[in-house]
PDB file of C-alpha atoms in Angstrom:
ATOM      1  CA  MET A   1       1.074  26.419 -11.946  1.00  0.00           C
ATOM      2  CA  ALA A   2       4.879  26.657 -11.759  1.00  0.00           C
ATOM      3  CA  MET A   3       5.200  23.117 -13.126  1.00  0.00           C
ATOM      4  CA  LYS A   4       2.796  23.756 -15.992  1.00  0.00           C
ATOM      5  CA  ASN A   5       4.658  26.935 -16.893  1.00  0.00           C
ATOM      6  CA  ASN A   6       7.782  24.796 -17.262  1.00  0.00           C
ATOM      7  CA  GLY A   7       6.117  22.376 -19.683  1.00  0.00           C
ATOM      8  CA  PHE A   8       5.062  19.700 -17.199  1.00  0.00           C
ATOM      9  CA  LYS A   9       1.654  18.025 -17.245  1.00  0.00           C
ATOM     10  CA  GLN A  10      -0.208  16.791 -14.201  1.00  0.00           C
ATOM     11  CA  CYS A  11      -0.607  13.019 -14.246  1.00  0.00           C
ATOM     12  CA  ASN A  12      -4.246  11.902 -14.525  1.00  0.00           C
ATOM     13  CA  SER A  13      -3.574   8.689 -12.616  1.00  0.00           C
ATOM     14  CA  ASP A  14      -1.892  10.462  -9.686  1.00  0.00           C
ATOM     15  CA  HIS A  15      -2.466  14.174  -9.194  1.00  0.00           C
ATOM     16  CA  THR A  16       0.655  14.523  -7.023  1.00  0.00           C
ATOM     17  CA  MET A  17       2.815  13.575 -10.018  1.00  0.00           C
ATOM     18  CA  PHE A  18       3.957  15.865 -12.837  1.00  0.00           C
ATOM     19  CA  LEU A  19       5.503  14.575 -16.079  1.00  0.00           C
ATOM     20  CA  LYS A  20       7.467  15.989 -18.978  1.00  0.00           C
ATOM     21  CA  HIS A  21       8.340  13.931 -22.047  1.00  0.00           C
ATOM     22  CA  ARG A  22      11.159  15.170 -24.279  1.00  0.00           C
ATOM     23  CA  LYS A  23      13.064  13.372 -27.040  1.00  0.00           C
ATOM     24  CA  GLY A  24      11.926   9.942 -25.861  1.00  0.00           C
ATOM     25  CA  LYS A  25      12.891  10.636 -22.255  1.00  0.00           C
ATOM     26  CA  VAL A  26      10.759  11.437 -19.214  1.00  0.00           C
ATOM     27  CA  THR A  27      11.226  13.621 -16.139  1.00  0.00           C
ATOM     28  CA  THR A  28       8.986  13.034 -13.136  1.00  0.00           C
ATOM     29  CA  LEU A  29       8.250  15.154 -10.091  1.00  0.00           C
ATOM     30  CA  ILE A  30       6.300  13.759  -7.146  1.00  0.00           C
ATOM     31  CA  ILE A  31       5.197  16.223  -4.480  1.00  0.00           C
ATOM     32  CA  TYR A  32       3.620  15.813  -1.052  1.00  0.00           C
ATOM     33  CA  VAL A  33       3.007  19.110   0.788  1.00  0.00           C
ATOM     34  CA  ASP A  34       6.543  20.577   0.876  1.00  0.00           C
ATOM     35  CA  ASP A  35       8.505  17.381   0.142  1.00  0.00           C
ATOM     36  CA  MET A  36       9.270  16.316  -3.411  1.00  0.00           C
ATOM     37  CA  ILE A  37      11.141  13.758  -5.487  1.00  0.00           C
ATOM     38  CA  ILE A  38      12.613  14.572  -8.894  1.00  0.00           C
ATOM     39  CA  THR A  39      13.573  11.583 -11.022  1.00  0.00           C
ATOM     40  CA  GLY A  40      13.715  10.357 -14.603  1.00  0.00           C
ATOM     41  CA  ASN A  41      16.164   9.494 -17.372  1.00  0.00           C
ATOM     42  CA  ASP A  42      16.626  13.038 -18.723  1.00  0.00           C
ATOM     43  CA  LYS A  43      19.533  14.440 -16.700  1.00  0.00           C
ATOM     44  CA  GLN A  44      19.534  17.759 -18.542  1.00  0.00           C
ATOM     45  CA  GLU A  45      15.847  18.355 -17.886  1.00  0.00           C
ATOM     46  CA  ILE A  46      16.235  17.362 -14.221  1.00  0.00           C
ATOM     47  CA  SER A  47      19.022  19.912 -13.779  1.00  0.00           C
ATOM     48  CA  GLN A  48      16.985  22.630 -15.501  1.00  0.00           C
ATOM     49  CA  LEU A  49      13.947  21.810 -13.350  1.00  0.00           C
ATOM     50  CA  GLN A  50      15.976  22.078 -10.146  1.00  0.00           C
ATOM     51  CA  ASP A  51      17.330  25.467 -11.212  1.00  0.00           C
ATOM     52  CA  TYR A  52      13.859  26.667 -12.182  1.00  0.00           C
ATOM     53  CA  LEU A  53      12.215  25.606  -8.912  1.00  0.00           C
ATOM     54  CA  ALA A  54      15.036  27.225  -6.935  1.00  0.00           C
ATOM     55  CA  THR A  55      14.135  30.568  -8.513  1.00  0.00           C
ATOM     56  CA  GLU A  56      10.417  30.126  -7.758  1.00  0.00           C
ATOM     57  CA  PHE A  57      10.588  28.700  -4.224  1.00  0.00           C
ATOM     58  CA  GLU A  58      12.931  28.442  -1.271  1.00  0.00           C
ATOM     59  CA  MET A  59      14.325  24.933  -1.640  1.00  0.00           C
ATOM     60  CA  LYS A  60      17.015  22.639  -0.269  1.00  0.00           C
ATOM     61  CA  ASP A  61      18.570  19.846  -2.353  1.00  0.00           C
ATOM     62  CA  LEU A  62      19.105  16.790  -0.138  1.00  0.00           C
ATOM     63  CA  GLY A  63      20.906  14.793  -2.821  1.00  0.00           C
ATOM     64  CA  GLY A  64      20.117  11.209  -3.748  1.00  0.00           C
ATOM     65  CA  LEU A  65      16.893   9.785  -2.331  1.00  0.00           C
ATOM     66  CA  LYS A  66      17.527   8.056   0.997  1.00  0.00           C
ATOM     67  CA  TYR A  67      14.505   8.944   3.118  1.00  0.00           C
ATOM     68  CA  PHE A  68      11.018  10.136   2.158  1.00  0.00           C
ATOM     69  CA  LEU A  69       7.936  10.504   4.371  1.00  0.00           C
ATOM     70  CA  GLY A  70       9.252   8.026   6.929  1.00  0.00           C
ATOM     71  CA  ILE A  71      10.282   5.468   4.296  1.00  0.00           C
ATOM     72  CA  GLU A  72      13.944   4.519   4.029  1.00  0.00           C
ATOM     73  CA  VAL A  73      15.342   3.967   0.513  1.00  0.00           C
ATOM     74  CA  ALA A  74      18.460   1.805   0.109  1.00  0.00           C
ATOM     75  CA  ARG A  75      20.199   1.025  -3.176  1.00  0.00           C
ATOM     76  CA  LEU A  76      21.582  -2.499  -3.062  1.00  0.00           C
ATOM     77  CA  GLN A  77      23.219  -4.770  -5.603  1.00  0.00           C
ATOM     78  CA  GLN A  78      19.947  -6.680  -5.952  1.00  0.00           C
ATOM     79  CA  GLY A  79      17.845  -3.538  -6.472  1.00  0.00           C
ATOM     80  CA  ILE A  80      16.106  -0.818  -4.457  1.00  0.00           C
ATOM     81  CA  PHE A  81      14.899  -1.692  -0.955  1.00  0.00           C
ATOM     82  CA  LEU A  82      12.161   0.267   0.848  1.00  0.00           C
ATOM     83  CA  SER A  83      11.572  -0.111   4.573  1.00  0.00           C
ATOM     84  CA  GLN A  84      10.330   1.729   7.656  1.00  0.00           C
ATOM     85  CA  ARG A  85      12.747   0.228  10.159  1.00  0.00           C
ATOM     86  CA  LYS A  86      13.277   3.435  12.140  1.00  0.00           C
ATOM     87  CA  TYR A  87       9.537   4.106  12.188  1.00  0.00           C
ATOM     88  CA  VAL A  88       8.914   0.623  13.604  1.00  0.00           C
ATOM     89  CA  LEU A  89      11.587   0.966  16.285  1.00  0.00           C
ATOM     90  CA  ASP A  90      10.254   4.395  17.280  1.00  0.00           C
ATOM     91  CA  LEU A  91       6.740   2.946  17.541  1.00  0.00           C
ATOM     92  CA  LEU A  92       7.912   0.036  19.703  1.00  0.00           C
ATOM     93  CA  THR A  93       9.859   2.433  21.921  1.00  0.00           C
ATOM     94  CA  ASP A  94       6.918   4.823  22.326  1.00  0.00           C
ATOM     95  CA  THR A  95       4.606   1.960  23.314  1.00  0.00           C
ATOM     96  CA  GLY A  96       7.121   0.222  25.590  1.00  0.00           C
ATOM     97  CA  MET A  97       6.970  -2.972  23.509  1.00  0.00           C
ATOM     98  CA  LEU A  98      10.695  -3.415  22.863  1.00  0.00           C
ATOM     99  CA  ASP A  99      11.092  -5.910  25.707  1.00  0.00           C
ATOM    100  CA  TYR A 100       7.994  -7.970  24.881  1.00  0.00           C
ATOM    101  CA  LYS A 101       8.183 -11.440  23.362  1.00  0.00           C
ATOM    102  CA  PRO A 102       7.784 -11.323  19.552  1.00  0.00           C
ATOM    103  CA  ALA A 103       4.696 -12.873  17.942  1.00  0.00           C
ATOM    104  CA  ASP A 104       4.996 -15.287  15.023  1.00  0.00           C
ATOM    105  CA  THR A 105       2.022 -13.839  13.138  1.00  0.00           C
ATOM    106  CA  PRO A 106       0.280 -10.431  13.077  1.00  0.00           C
ATOM    107  CA  ILE A 107      -3.090 -11.927  14.071  1.00  0.00           C
ATOM    108  CA  VAL A 108      -4.316 -15.234  15.459  1.00  0.00           C
ATOM    109  CA  GLN A 109      -5.823 -17.717  13.032  1.00  0.00           C
ATOM    110  CA  ASN A 110      -9.630 -17.949  13.020  1.00  0.00           C
ATOM    111  CA  HIS A 111      -9.955 -14.909  15.260  1.00  0.00           C
ATOM    112  CA  HIS A 112     -13.440 -13.846  16.331  1.00  0.00           C
ATOM    113  CA  LEU A 113     -12.944 -10.126  16.726  1.00  0.00           C
ATOM    114  CA  GLY A 114     -16.220  -8.259  16.624  1.00  0.00           C
ATOM    115  CA  GLU A 115     -18.530  -6.034  18.634  1.00  0.00           C
ATOM    116  CA  TYR A 116     -20.185  -7.672  21.640  1.00  0.00           C
ATOM    117  CA  PRO A 117     -22.629  -6.260  24.253  1.00  0.00           C
ATOM    118  CA  ASP A 118     -20.423  -7.325  27.191  1.00  0.00           C
ATOM    119  CA  GLN A 119     -17.118  -6.085  25.765  1.00  0.00           C
ATOM    120  CA  VAL A 120     -14.791  -4.153  28.084  1.00  0.00           C
ATOM    121  CA  PRO A 121     -13.932  -0.723  26.616  1.00  0.00           C
ATOM    122  CA  THR A 122     -10.360   0.486  26.254  1.00  0.00           C
ATOM    123  CA  ASN A 123      -8.649   3.856  25.775  1.00  0.00           C
ATOM    124  CA  LYS A 124     -10.211   5.065  22.521  1.00  0.00           C
ATOM    125  CA  GLU A 125      -7.666   7.816  21.776  1.00  0.00           C
ATOM    126  CA  ARG A 126      -4.673   5.506  22.285  1.00  0.00           C
ATOM    127  CA  TYR A 127      -6.281   2.810  20.164  1.00  0.00           C
ATOM    128  CA  GLN A 128      -6.978   5.190  17.283  1.00  0.00           C
ATOM    129  CA  ARG A 129      -3.463   6.620  17.469  1.00  0.00           C
ATOM    130  CA  LEU A 130      -1.833   3.182  17.352  1.00  0.00           C
ATOM    131  CA  VAL A 131      -4.009   1.922  14.500  1.00  0.00           C
ATOM    132  CA  GLY A 132      -3.283   5.092  12.528  1.00  0.00           C
ATOM    133  CA  ARG A 133       0.456   4.480  12.850  1.00  0.00           C
ATOM    134  CA  LEU A 134      -0.002   0.834  11.850  1.00  0.00           C
ATOM    135  CA  ILE A 135      -1.941   1.865   8.754  1.00  0.00           C
ATOM    136  CA  TYR A 136       1.023   3.973   7.679  1.00  0.00           C
ATOM    137  CA  LEU A 137       3.403   1.081   8.382  1.00  0.00           C
ATOM    138  CA  SER A 138       1.408  -1.198   6.102  1.00  0.00           C
ATOM    139  CA  HIS A 139       2.667   0.889   3.150  1.00  0.00           C
ATOM    140  CA  THR A 140       5.880  -1.158   3.204  1.00  0.00           C
ATOM    141  CA  LEU A 141       4.720  -4.200   5.196  1.00  0.00           C
ATOM    142  CA  PRO A 142       2.050  -6.088   3.248  1.00  0.00           C
ATOM    143  CA  ASP A 143       2.211  -8.923   5.789  1.00  0.00           C
ATOM    144  CA  ILE A 144       0.321  -6.796   8.341  1.00  0.00           C
ATOM    145  CA  ALA A 145      -2.276  -5.443   5.877  1.00  0.00           C
ATOM    146  CA  TYR A 146      -5.024  -7.915   6.808  1.00  0.00           C
ATOM    147  CA  ALA A 147      -4.494  -7.595  10.559  1.00  0.00           C
ATOM    148  CA  VAL A 148      -4.506  -3.798  10.338  1.00  0.00           C
ATOM    149  CA  SER A 149      -7.659  -3.934   8.219  1.00  0.00           C
ATOM    150  CA  VAL A 150      -9.376  -5.940  10.960  1.00  0.00           C
ATOM    151  CA  VAL A 151      -8.424  -3.724  13.905  1.00  0.00           C
ATOM    152  CA  SER A 152      -9.277  -0.557  11.948  1.00  0.00           C
ATOM    153  CA  GLN A 153     -12.939  -1.650  11.892  1.00  0.00           C
ATOM    154  CA  PHE A 154     -13.353  -0.885  15.607  1.00  0.00           C
ATOM    155  CA  MET A 155     -12.033   2.675  15.799  1.00  0.00           C
ATOM    156  CA  HIS A 156     -15.343   4.096  17.080  1.00  0.00           C
ATOM    157  CA  SER A 157     -15.754   1.688  20.012  1.00  0.00           C
ATOM    158  CA  PRO A 158     -12.635  -0.398  20.747  1.00  0.00           C
ATOM    159  CA  SER A 159     -12.533  -3.031  23.480  1.00  0.00           C
ATOM    160  CA  GLU A 160      -9.721  -4.674  25.418  1.00  0.00           C
ATOM    161  CA  ASP A 161      -9.812  -7.598  22.968  1.00  0.00           C
ATOM    162  CA  HIS A 162      -9.294  -5.173  20.090  1.00  0.00           C
ATOM    163  CA  MET A 163      -6.413  -3.498  21.921  1.00  0.00           C
ATOM    164  CA  ASN A 164      -4.811  -6.896  22.542  1.00  0.00           C
ATOM    165  CA  ALA A 165      -5.020  -7.552  18.794  1.00  0.00           C
ATOM    166  CA  VAL A 166      -3.218  -4.252  18.143  1.00  0.00           C
ATOM    167  CA  LEU A 167      -0.537  -5.133  20.692  1.00  0.00           C
ATOM    168  CA  ARG A 168      -0.049  -8.490  18.974  1.00  0.00           C
ATOM    169  CA  ILE A 169       0.685  -6.677  15.710  1.00  0.00           C
ATOM    170  CA  LEU A 170       3.271  -4.615  17.583  1.00  0.00           C
ATOM    171  CA  ARG A 171       4.846  -7.787  18.989  1.00  0.00           C
ATOM    172  CA  TYR A 172       4.976  -9.208  15.470  1.00  0.00           C
ATOM    173  CA  LEU A 173       6.733  -6.060  14.279  1.00  0.00           C
ATOM    174  CA  LYS A 174       9.494  -6.672  16.799  1.00  0.00           C
ATOM    175  CA  SER A 175      10.607  -9.680  14.751  1.00  0.00           C
ATOM    176  CA  ALA A 176       9.760  -8.095  11.380  1.00  0.00           C
ATOM    177  CA  HIS A 177      11.081  -4.539  11.754  1.00  0.00           C
ATOM    178  CA  GLY A 178      13.733  -5.154   9.088  1.00  0.00           C
ATOM    179  CA  ASN A 179      11.215  -6.326   6.490  1.00  0.00           C
ATOM    180  CA  GLY A 180      10.313  -4.211   3.484  1.00  0.00           C
ATOM    181  CA  LEU A 181       9.972  -4.153  -0.288  1.00  0.00           C
ATOM    182  CA  MET A 182      12.665  -5.084  -2.797  1.00  0.00           C
ATOM    183  CA  PHE A 183      12.412  -3.796  -6.363  1.00  0.00           C
ATOM    184  CA  SER A 184      14.645  -5.705  -8.786  1.00  0.00           C
ATOM    185  CA  LYS A 185      15.014  -5.868 -12.559  1.00  0.00           C
ATOM    186  CA  HIS A 186      13.339  -8.846 -14.213  1.00  0.00           C
ATOM    187  CA  GLY A 187      13.491  -7.770 -17.851  1.00  0.00           C
ATOM    188  CA  HIS A 188       9.759  -7.161 -18.334  1.00  0.00           C
ATOM    189  CA  LEU A 189       6.876  -4.931 -17.238  1.00  0.00           C
ATOM    190  CA  ASN A 190       4.150  -7.560 -16.969  1.00  0.00           C
ATOM    191  CA  ILE A 191       1.199  -6.600 -14.757  1.00  0.00           C
ATOM    192  CA  ASP A 192      -0.225  -9.442 -12.664  1.00  0.00           C
ATOM    193  CA  GLY A 193      -2.693  -9.503  -9.793  1.00  0.00           C
ATOM    194  CA  TYR A 194      -4.017 -11.969  -7.230  1.00  0.00           C
ATOM    195  CA  SER A 195      -7.329 -11.676  -5.401  1.00  0.00           C
ATOM    196  CA  ASP A 196      -9.008 -13.645  -2.636  1.00  0.00           C
ATOM    197  CA  ALA A 197     -11.916 -13.348  -0.211  1.00  0.00           C
ATOM    198  CA  ASP A 198     -13.493 -15.121   2.717  1.00  0.00           C
ATOM    199  CA  TRP A 199     -17.258 -15.497   3.018  1.00  0.00           C
ATOM    200  CA  ALA A 200     -19.265 -13.905   5.829  1.00  0.00           C
ATOM    201  CA  GLY A 201     -16.153 -13.803   7.971  1.00  0.00           C
ATOM    202  CA  ASN A 202     -17.169 -10.817  10.085  1.00  0.00           C
ATOM    203  CA  VAL A 203     -18.908 -12.161  13.194  1.00  0.00           C
ATOM    204  CA  THR A 204     -20.864  -8.930  13.749  1.00  0.00           C
ATOM    205  CA  ASP A 205     -22.477  -8.182  10.372  1.00  0.00           C
ATOM    206  CA  ARG A 206     -21.438 -11.252   8.323  1.00  0.00           C
ATOM    207  CA  LYS A 207     -19.814  -9.175   5.623  1.00  0.00           C
ATOM    208  CA  SER A 208     -16.896 -10.699   3.739  1.00  0.00           C
ATOM    209  CA  THR A 209     -13.315  -9.480   3.566  1.00  0.00           C
ATOM    210  CA  SER A 210     -11.504  -9.382   0.241  1.00  0.00           C
ATOM    211  CA  GLY A 211      -7.945  -8.563  -0.669  1.00  0.00           C
ATOM    212  CA  TYR A 212      -5.609  -8.277  -3.618  1.00  0.00           C
ATOM    213  CA  PHE A 213      -1.966  -7.704  -4.400  1.00  0.00           C
ATOM    214  CA  THR A 214      -0.399  -6.699  -7.702  1.00  0.00           C
ATOM    215  CA  PHE A 215       2.984  -7.095  -9.378  1.00  0.00           C
ATOM    216  CA  VAL A 216       4.641  -4.920 -12.021  1.00  0.00           C
ATOM    217  CA  GLY A 217       7.736  -6.341 -13.649  1.00  0.00           C
ATOM    218  CA  GLY A 218       7.819  -9.150 -11.101  1.00  0.00           C
ATOM    219  CA  ASN A 219       7.811  -6.742  -8.130  1.00  0.00           C
ATOM    220  CA  LEU A 220       5.050  -6.338  -5.563  1.00  0.00           C
ATOM    221  CA  VAL A 221       3.745  -2.764  -5.867  1.00  0.00           C
ATOM    222  CA  THR A 222       0.238  -2.499  -4.378  1.00  0.00           C
ATOM    223  CA  TRP A 223      -1.986  -4.503  -2.034  1.00  0.00           C
ATOM    224  CA  ARG A 224      -5.131  -4.046  -0.008  1.00  0.00           C
ATOM    225  CA  SER A 225      -7.367  -5.883   2.440  1.00  0.00           C
ATOM    226  CA  LYS A 226     -10.819  -4.478   3.168  1.00  0.00           C
ATOM    227  CA  LYS A 227     -14.232  -5.543   4.414  1.00  0.00           C
ATOM    228  CA  GLN A 228     -16.808  -5.499   1.620  1.00  0.00           C
ATOM    229  CA  ASN A 229     -19.637  -2.954   1.678  1.00  0.00           C
ATOM    230  CA  VAL A 230     -22.497  -5.443   1.298  1.00  0.00           C
ATOM    231  CA  VAL A 231     -23.310  -8.930   2.563  1.00  0.00           C
ATOM    232  CA  ALA A 232     -22.407 -11.504  -0.097  1.00  0.00           C
ATOM    233  CA  LEU A 233     -25.014 -14.239  -0.603  1.00  0.00           C
ATOM    234  CA  SER A 234     -22.441 -16.838  -1.657  1.00  0.00           C
ATOM    235  CA  SER A 235     -18.711 -17.453  -1.616  1.00  0.00           C
ATOM    236  CA  ALA A 236     -18.721 -16.953  -5.398  1.00  0.00           C
ATOM    237  CA  GLU A 237     -20.202 -13.477  -4.978  1.00  0.00           C
ATOM    238  CA  ALA A 238     -17.626 -12.584  -2.326  1.00  0.00           C
ATOM    239  CA  GLU A 239     -14.780 -13.791  -4.552  1.00  0.00           C
ATOM    240  CA  PHE A 240     -16.185 -12.001  -7.608  1.00  0.00           C
ATOM    241  CA  ARG A 241     -16.404  -8.720  -5.696  1.00  0.00           C
ATOM    242  CA  GLY A 242     -12.785  -9.214  -4.678  1.00  0.00           C
ATOM    243  CA  MET A 243     -11.828  -9.782  -8.319  1.00  0.00           C
ATOM    244  CA  THR A 244     -13.565  -6.521  -9.228  1.00  0.00           C
ATOM    245  CA  LYS A 245     -11.342  -4.538  -6.871  1.00  0.00           C
ATOM    246  CA  GLY A 246      -8.283  -6.364  -8.157  1.00  0.00           C
ATOM    247  CA  ILE A 247      -8.980  -5.681 -11.826  1.00  0.00           C
ATOM    248  CA  CYS A 248      -9.637  -1.993 -11.079  1.00  0.00           C
ATOM    249  CA  GLU A 249      -6.176  -1.793  -9.527  1.00  0.00           C
ATOM    250  CA  LEU A 250      -4.605  -3.495 -12.555  1.00  0.00           C
ATOM    251  CA  LEU A 251      -6.302  -1.038 -14.913  1.00  0.00           C
ATOM    252  CA  TRP A 252      -5.047   1.894 -12.836  1.00  0.00           C
ATOM    253  CA  LEU A 253      -1.481   0.557 -12.923  1.00  0.00           C
ATOM    254  CA  ARG A 254      -1.684   0.088 -16.685  1.00  0.00           C
ATOM    255  CA  LYS A 255      -2.888   3.668 -17.117  1.00  0.00           C
ATOM    256  CA  LEU A 256      -0.137   4.998 -14.826  1.00  0.00           C
ATOM    257  CA  LEU A 257       2.617   3.156 -16.690  1.00  0.00           C
ATOM    258  CA  THR A 258       1.218   4.367 -20.009  1.00  0.00           C
ATOM    259  CA  GLU A 259       1.341   7.983 -18.823  1.00  0.00           C
ATOM    260  CA  LEU A 260       4.936   7.445 -17.719  1.00  0.00           C
ATOM    261  CA  GLY A 261       5.746   6.283 -21.242  1.00  0.00           C
ATOM    262  CA  TYR A 262       6.075   2.579 -20.469  1.00  0.00           C
ATOM    263  CA  LYS A 263       2.881   1.151 -21.926  1.00  0.00           C
ATOM    264  CA  PRO A 264       2.714  -2.593 -21.171  1.00  0.00           C
ATOM    265  CA  THR A 265       2.625  -4.782 -24.264  1.00  0.00           C
ATOM    266  CA  SER A 266       1.574  -8.038 -22.609  1.00  0.00           C
ATOM    267  CA  THR A 267      -1.866  -9.078 -21.390  1.00  0.00           C
ATOM    268  CA  MET A 268      -2.679  -8.371 -17.758  1.00  0.00           C
ATOM    269  CA  ASN A 269      -3.420 -11.429 -15.614  1.00  0.00           C
ATOM    270  CA  LEU A 270      -5.650 -11.665 -12.548  1.00  0.00           C
ATOM    271  CA  PHE A 271      -5.479 -14.902 -10.568  1.00  0.00           C
ATOM    272  CA  CYS A 272      -8.249 -16.188  -8.313  1.00  0.00           C
ATOM    273  CA  ASP A 273      -8.798 -19.559  -6.595  1.00  0.00           C
ATOM    274  CA  SER A 274     -12.596 -19.633  -7.031  1.00  0.00           C
ATOM    275  CA  LYS A 275     -13.784 -21.598 -10.070  1.00  0.00           C
ATOM    276  CA  ALA A 276     -17.292 -20.177  -9.691  1.00  0.00           C
ATOM    277  CA  ALA A 277     -16.062 -16.560  -9.664  1.00  0.00           C
ATOM    278  CA  ILE A 278     -13.792 -17.236 -12.650  1.00  0.00           C
ATOM    279  CA  ALA A 279     -16.749 -18.714 -14.561  1.00  0.00           C
ATOM    280  CA  ILE A 280     -18.828 -15.609 -13.814  1.00  0.00           C
ATOM    281  CA  ALA A 281     -15.977 -13.374 -15.006  1.00  0.00           C
ATOM    282  CA  GLN A 282     -15.664 -15.343 -18.250  1.00  0.00           C
ATOM    283  CA  ASN A 283     -19.411 -15.139 -18.919  1.00  0.00           C
ATOM    284  CA  PRO A 284     -20.846 -12.216 -16.940  1.00  0.00           C
ATOM    285  CA  VAL A 285     -24.221 -12.119 -18.745  1.00  0.00           C
TER     286      VAL A 285
END
């Protein structure tokens, strides 16, 4: 209510974001519980907003953004770099994995993780806690998204094999703890997406796994890997379902940018490696 009283409107694409457009400029406030970011290109409005909020709530100005919700923000010559290096090191320390040999990949190729009658159970609470922390880490580490998606499927009844897969992700993080996301200027705001899917890859229920990742202005901004809800009857169906999720994400990004005042002028592109799925998309009737 305080934001609306000050002329801000709640963003329809993200309800944690409030926007105010004035004289061709925009001021943005992002809030999560009691943490917030104020940004935009209207310095006068930003200053007025800070003064207003200080009269309404007890607040502390921490200066330029350097750390937010466990994510480190570094301004470099090449652009803005986001990482969770400290979070990774804390996780490796808590699990005693700092001295283990690093893994080259987050998960073994052609793994056969599933649910089997003779599987040996493991500590369920520890497993769930570790996977939860890995899910949060995947916000800045897209390279572990698929592996985390796989191990998160066994939260209700994890086995020793599942725990070993989690520990492999941790060993991979030892060599990748400095990785993150770089946002650089490329002179455009083109929205592009890529989607892919396997077919009947889950050994337990034969459901497929699809994934996508999207770029805005040449920078990777969102990604996801998830098991599909139904059993696909063909590889084309699995790929087409993956394309559906990808195009929904592109439409959401376009709507978000439009609300921010940066409506894309170019056509969105979604890339897929399945000729059959592309043919269905071009002629869905």
